CSV table of C-alpha atoms in Angstrom, one decimal:
chain,number,residue,atom,x,y,z
P,1144,MET,CA,0.0,0.0,0.0
P,1145,GLY,CA,1.3,3.5,-0.9
P,1146,LYS,CA,2.4,6.0,1.7
P,1147,ILE,CA,0.1,9.1,1.9
P,1148,ILE,CA,2.0,12.3,2.9
P,1149,ALA,CA,0.2,15.6,3.5
P,1150,ILE,CA,2.4,18.6,2.8
P,1151,VAL,CA,1.1,21.2,5.3
P,1152,ASN,CA,1.8,24.6,6.7
P,1153,GLN,CA,-1.0,27.1,7.5
P,1154,LYS,CA,1.4,29.9,6.7
P,1155,GLY,CA,1.5,30.8,3.1
P,1156,GLY,CA,4.6,31.4,1.0
P,1157,VAL,CA,6.8,28.8,2.6
P,1158,GLY,CA,7.3,26.6,-0.5
P,1159,LYS,CA,4.6,24.1,0.2
P,1160,THR,CA,3.2,23.7,-3.3
P,1161,THR,CA,6.7,23.9,-4.8
P,1162,THR,CA,7.7,21.1,-2.5
P,1163,THR,CA,4.7,18.9,-3.4
P,1164,ILE,CA,5.2,19.3,-7.2
P,1165,ASN,CA,9.0,18.8,-7.2
P,1166,LEU,CA,9.0,16.0,-4.7
P,1167,ALA,CA,6.4,14.2,-6.8
P,1168,SER,CA,8.6,14.7,-9.8
P,1169,ALA,CA,11.7,13.5,-8.0
P,1170,PHE,CA,10.0,10.3,-6.8
P,1171,ALA,CA,8.7,9.7,-10.3
P,1172,MET,CA,12.2,10.1,-11.7
P,1173,MET,CA,13.3,7.5,-9.2
P,1174,LYS,CA,10.8,5.1,-10.7
P,1175,ARG,CA,8.2,5.4,-8.0
P,1176,LYS,CA,4.6,5.6,-8.9
P,1177,VAL,CA,3.2,8.9,-7.6
P,1178,MET,CA,-0.1,10.7,-7.3
P,1179,LEU,CA,-0.3,14.3,-6.4
P,1180,ILE,CA,-3.6,15.6,-5.0
P,1181,ASP,CA,-4.2,19.3,-5.3
P,1182,LEU,CA,-6.4,20.2,-2.3
P,1183,ASP,CA,-5.8,24.0,-2.5
P,1184,PRO,CA,-8.6,26.0,-4.2
P,1185,GLN,CA,-5.9,28.2,-5.7
P,1186,GLY,CA,-5.0,25.3,-7.9
P,1187,ASN,CA,-1.3,26.2,-8.0
P,1188,ALA,CA,-0.1,22.6,-7.9
P,1189,SER,CA,-2.3,21.8,-10.9
P,1190,VAL,CA,-1.0,24.8,-12.9
P,1191,GLY,CA,2.6,24.2,-11.8
P,1192,SER,CA,2.3,20.6,-13.0
P,1193,GLY,CA,1.2,21.8,-16.5
P,1194,ILE,CA,-2.5,21.0,-15.9
P,1195,TYR,CA,-4.9,23.8,-16.7
P,1196,LYS,CA,-8.7,24.0,-16.1
P,1197,GLU,CA,-9.4,23.4,-19.8
P,1198,ASP,CA,-7.4,20.1,-19.5
P,1199,PHE,CA,-9.8,18.4,-17.1
P,1200,ILE,CA,-13.5,18.0,-16.5
P,1201,SER,CA,-13.5,16.2,-13.1
P,1202,ALA,CA,-11.5,17.5,-10.2
P,1203,THR,CA,-10.8,17.2,-6.5
P,1204,GLN,CA,-14.1,18.8,-5.6
P,1205,HIS,CA,-16.1,16.2,-7.5
P,1206,VAL,CA,-14.2,13.4,-5.7
P,1207,LEU,CA,-14.9,14.9,-2.3
P,1208,LEU,CA,-18.6,15.2,-3.1
P,1209,ASN,CA,-18.7,11.5,-4.3
P,1210,GLU,CA,-19.6,12.5,-7.8
P,1211,ILE,CA,-16.8,10.6,-9.4
P,1212,THR,CA,-14.0,8.3,-8.3
P,1213,ILE,CA,-10.3,9.3,-8.0
P,1214,ALA,CA,-9.4,6.7,-10.7
P,1215,ASP,CA,-11.7,8.4,-13.2
P,1216,ALA,CA,-10.5,11.9,-12.3
P,1217,VAL,CA,-6.7,11.7,-12.2
P,1218,VAL,CA,-4.7,12.9,-15.2
P,1219,GLN,CA,-1.0,12.5,-16.3
P,1220,SER,CA,1.3,15.4,-15.7
P,1221,PRO,CA,4.5,16.3,-17.7
P,1222,GLY,CA,6.4,15.3,-14.6
P,1223,ALA,CA,5.5,11.6,-15.0
P,1224,TYR,CA,3.2,11.5,-12.0
P,1225,HIS,CA,-0.6,11.4,-11.8
P,1226,ILE,CA,-2.4,14.4,-10.5
P,1227,LEU,CA,-5.9,15.0,-9.1
P,1228,PRO,CA,-6.3,18.6,-10.2
P,1229,THR,CA,-8.5,21.3,-8.8
P,1230,ASN,CA,-9.6,24.9,-9.4
P,1231,HIS,CA,-11.5,27.7,-7.5
P,1232,GLU,CA,-14.7,25.6,-7.5
P,1233,LEU,CA,-13.2,23.7,-4.7
P,1234,ILE,CA,-14.2,26.6,-2.4
P,1235,VAL,CA,-17.9,25.8,-3.2
P,1236,ALA,CA,-17.3,22.2,-2.4
P,1237,GLU,CA,-15.7,23.2,0.9
P,1238,VAL,CA,-18.9,25.0,1.9
P,1239,GLN,CA,-21.0,22.0,0.9
P,1240,LEU,CA,-18.8,19.6,2.9
P,1241,MET,CA,-19.5,21.5,6.0
P,1242,GLN,CA,-23.1,20.5,5.8
P,1243,MET,CA,-22.4,16.8,5.3
P,1244,SER,CA,-21.9,13.9,7.7
P,1245,GLN,CA,-18.6,12.2,7.9
P,1246,ARG,CA,-17.1,15.2,6.2
P,1247,GLU,CA,-13.6,14.6,7.7
P,1248,TYR,CA,-13.4,11.2,6.0
P,1249,ARG,CA,-14.3,12.1,2.4
P,1250,LEU,CA,-10.7,12.0,1.1
P,1251,LYS,CA,-9.7,8.9,3.1
P,1252,GLN,CA,-12.7,7.0,1.7
P,1253,ALA,CA,-12.0,8.1,-1.8
P,1254,LEU,CA,-8.3,7.1,-1.6
P,1255,SER,CA,-9.1,3.6,-0.2
P,1256,SER,CA,-9.7,2.2,-3.7
P,1257,VAL,CA,-6.4,3.4,-5.3
P,1258,THR,CA,-3.8,3.7,-2.6
P,1259,ASP,CA,-2.3,0.3,-3.4
P,1260,GLN,CA,-1.7,1.5,-7.0
P,1261,TYR,CA,0.9,4.1,-5.9
P,1262,ASP,CA,4.1,4.2,-3.9
P,1263,TYR,CA,3.5,7.7,-2.8
P,1264,VAL,CA,0.4,10.0,-2.6
P,1265,LEU,CA,1.3,13.6,-1.9
P,1266,ILE,CA,-1.4,16.0,-0.8
P,1267,ASP,CA,-0.9,19.8,-1.4
P,1268,CYS,CA,-2.9,21.4,1.4
P,1269,PRO,CA,-4.3,25.0,1.5
P,1270,PRO,CA,-2.5,27.5,3.7
P,1271,SER,CA,-5.1,27.2,6.5
P,1272,LEU,CA,-6.3,24.7,9.0
P,1273,ASN,CA,-9.8,24.2,7.4
P,1274,ILE,CA,-11.9,21.2,6.6
P,1275,LEU,CA,-9.8,20.4,3.5
P,1276,THR,CA,-6.7,20.3,5.6
P,1277,VAL,CA,-8.4,18.1,8.1
P,1278,ASN,CA,-9.4,15.7,5.3
P,1279,ALA,CA,-5.8,15.5,4.3
P,1280,LEU,CA,-4.6,14.8,7.9
P,1281,VAL,CA,-7.3,12.1,8.4
P,1282,ALA,CA,-6.3,10.4,5.1
P,1283,ALA,CA,-2.5,10.7,5.5
P,1284,ASN,CA,0.0,8.4,7.1
P,1285,SER,CA,2.3,11.3,7.8
P,1286,VAL,CA,2.9,15.1,7.5
P,1287,LEU,CA,5.7,16.9,5.8
P,1288,ILE,CA,6.1,20.5,7.0
P,1289,PRO,CA,8.0,23.0,4.8
P,1290,VAL,CA,9.4,25.7,7.0
P,1291,GLN,CA,11.0,29.0,5.9
P,1292,CYS,CA,13.8,29.9,8.4
P,1293,GLU,CA,12.4,33.3,9.5
P,1294,TYR,CA,11.4,35.0,12.7
P,1295,TYR,CA,7.9,33.6,13.0
P,1296,ALA,CA,8.7,30.1,11.9
P,1297,LEU,CA,8.6,28.3,15.3
P,1298,GLU,CA,5.6,30.4,16.5
P,1299,GLY,CA,3.6,29.4,13.4
P,1300,LEU,CA,4.3,25.7,13.9
P,1301,LYS,CA,2.5,25.7,17.3
P,1302,GLY,CA,-1.0,25.8,15.8
P,1303,LEU,CA,-0.3,23.1,13.2
P,1304,LEU,CA,1.3,20.8,15.8
P,1305,ASN,CA,-1.7,21.2,18.0
P,1306,THR,CA,-4.0,20.3,15.1
P,1307,ILE,CA,-1.9,17.3,14.3
P,1308,LYS,CA,-2.1,16.2,18.0
P,1309,GLN,CA,-5.9,16.6,18.0
P,1310,ILE,CA,-6.2,14.5,14.8
P,1311,GLN,CA,-3.9,11.8,16.4
P,1312,THR,CA,-6.0,11.7,19.5
P,1313,THR,CA,-9.5,11.7,18.0
P,1314,ILE,CA,-9.4,10.3,14.4
P,1315,ASN,CA,-6.0,9.2,13.1
P,1316,PRO,CA,-3.8,7.7,15.8
P,1317,SER,CA,-1.2,6.5,13.3
P,1318,LEU,CA,-0.5,10.0,11.9
P,1319,HIS,CA,3.0,11.2,12.5
P,1320,ILE,CA,5.4,13.9,11.4
P,1321,GLU,CA,7.4,12.7,8.3
P,1322,GLY,CA,9.8,15.5,8.6
P,1323,LEU,CA,10.5,19.3,8.6
P,1324,LEU,CA,12.0,20.7,5.5
P,1325,ARG,CA,13.9,24.0,5.5
P,1326,THR,CA,12.9,25.9,2.4
P,1327,MET,CA,14.1,29.1,0.6
P,1328,TYR,CA,17.2,28.7,2.7
P,1329,ASP,CA,20.1,31.2,2.5
P,1330,GLY,CA,23.0,30.0,4.7
P,1331,ARG,CA,24.6,33.4,4.5
P,1332,ASN,CA,21.7,34.9,6.5
P,1333,ARG,CA,22.3,34.9,10.2
P,1334,LEU,CA,18.6,34.7,11.1
P,1335,ALA,CA,18.2,31.6,8.8
P,1336,LEU,CA,21.1,29.9,10.6
P,1337,ASP,CA,19.6,30.7,14.0
P,1338,VAL,CA,16.1,29.5,13.2
P,1339,SER,CA,17.6,26.4,11.5
P,1340,SER,CA,19.5,25.6,14.7
P,1341,GLN,CA,16.3,26.1,16.8
P,1342,LEU,CA,14.4,23.8,14.5
P,1343,ILE,CA,17.0,21.0,14.9
P,1344,GLN,CA,17.0,21.6,18.7
P,1345,HIS,CA,13.2,21.5,19.1
P,1346,PHE,CA,12.7,18.6,16.6
P,1347,PRO,CA,15.6,16.3,17.0
P,1348,GLY,CA,15.7,13.7,14.2
P,1349,ARG,CA,12.8,15.2,12.4
P,1350,VAL,CA,14.5,18.0,10.4
P,1351,TYR,CA,15.8,16.8,7.0
P,1352,ARG,CA,19.5,17.2,6.3
P,1353,THR,CA,18.5,18.4,2.9
P,1354,VAL,CA,17.7,22.1,2.6
P,1355,ILE,CA,15.9,23.8,-0.3
P,1356,PRO,CA,17.9,26.9,-1.4
P,1357,ARG,CA,16.6,30.2,-2.7
P,1358,ASN,CA,16.9,29.6,-6.4
P,1359,VAL,CA,15.7,31.7,-9.4
P,1360,ARG,CA,15.2,28.7,-11.7
P,1361,LEU,CA,13.0,27.0,-9.0
P,1362,ALA,CA,10.8,30.1,-8.8
P,1363,GLU,CA,10.5,30.3,-12.6
P,1364,ALA,CA,9.5,26.7,-13.3
P,1365,PRO,CA,5.8,27.0,-12.2
P,1366,SER,CA,5.2,29.7,-14.8
P,1367,HIS,CA,6.2,27.2,-17.5
P,1368,GLY,CA,3.9,24.5,-16.0
P,1369,LEU,CA,6.9,22.3,-15.3
P,1370,PRO,CA,8.6,20.7,-12.2
P,1371,ILE,CA,12.1,21.9,-11.8
P,1372,LEU,CA,13.5,18.6,-13.0
P,1373,GLN,CA,11.9,19.1,-16.4
P,1374,TYR,CA,12.6,22.8,-16.5
P,1375,ASP,CA,16.3,22.8,-15.5
P,1376,GLU,CA,17.6,19.5,-14.1
P,1377,LYS,CA,21.0,21.0,-13.4
P,1378,SER,CA,19.8,23.8,-11.2
P,1379,GLN,CA,20.4,23.9,-7.5
P,1380,GLY,CA,16.7,23.5,-6.9
P,1381,ALA,CA,16.5,20.3,-9.0
P,1382,VAL,CA,19.5,18.8,-7.2
P,1383,ALA,CA,18.0,19.7,-3.8
P,1384,TYR,CA,14.7,18.0,-4.5
P,1385,LEU,CA,16.4,14.9,-5.9
P,1386,THR,CA,18.5,14.9,-2.7
P,1387,LEU,CA,15.4,15.2,-0.5
P,1388,ALA,CA,13.7,12.3,-2.3
P,1389,GLY,CA,16.8,10.2,-1.8
P,1390,GLU,CA,17.0,11.1,1.9
P,1391,MET,CA,13.3,10.2,2.4
P,1392,LEU,CA,13.8,6.8,0.6
P,1393,GLN,CA,16.9,6.2,2.7
P,1394,ARG,CA,14.9,6.8,5.9
P,1395,VAL,CA,12.3,4.2,4.7
P,1396,ASP,CA,15.1,1.7,4.2
P,1397,GLU,CA,16.6,2.4,7.6
P,1398,SER,CA,13.3,2.0,9.3
P,1399,LYS,CA,12.7,-1.4,7.6
P,1400,LYS,CA,16.1,-2.6,8.7
P,1401,ALA,CA,15.4,-1.4,12.3
P,1402,VAL,CA,12.4,-3.7,12.7
P,1403,VAL,CA,14.2,-6.8,11.3
P,1404,PRO,CA,15.1,-9.0,14.3
């Protein structure tokens, strides 16, 4: 069965969608079968994956409302991964979900029929702790948290960690933190170094060794509808996301070895 990872941070502009797109592309390049779920009404993960609203009829909102199955709604992206796209109409679906029973389980139920077809399912969540994000946390095995190393980084994590704890306690006890990823990182910046050190201190063993640098090519790629590995595979951003995917796969291998008697 595939691993479902929610990429979450209620703070916007921290590289959440960039991470979802490029991690999906990196896993696909490593011959893993990947599905990306765009759960943000802005639809940036869809556009950044080269999928525009005229390219699809069914979308995330139709799946959440049980109007169609995920298998019938996913499309192929230029990054060699499948994507369940979305657009602004997801906002309407969010309002409708609030009136429904079992609303927190809609994504989990929809994924149950396809999870075993993928190695990884990556969920790009909206920059808020709403019913869509809760659906992602209920469906997910783990949470990957992109963090920009700036003044309010640790303060902003408190609300998210409290939400994760509540989900663990009430609905999804197996949910855990996959890791914290330092994004838009500039090692020449003293503040970035200080915040990075605090993250490692507060979350020992959970902060990835890999850091995602500030990179112009990485910022340009979404406007071309391409992951960085298709846009400029030799850029620092491309190398960083390949390294991250490799580190995550290595952690999986190490955890398997650890349970072998």
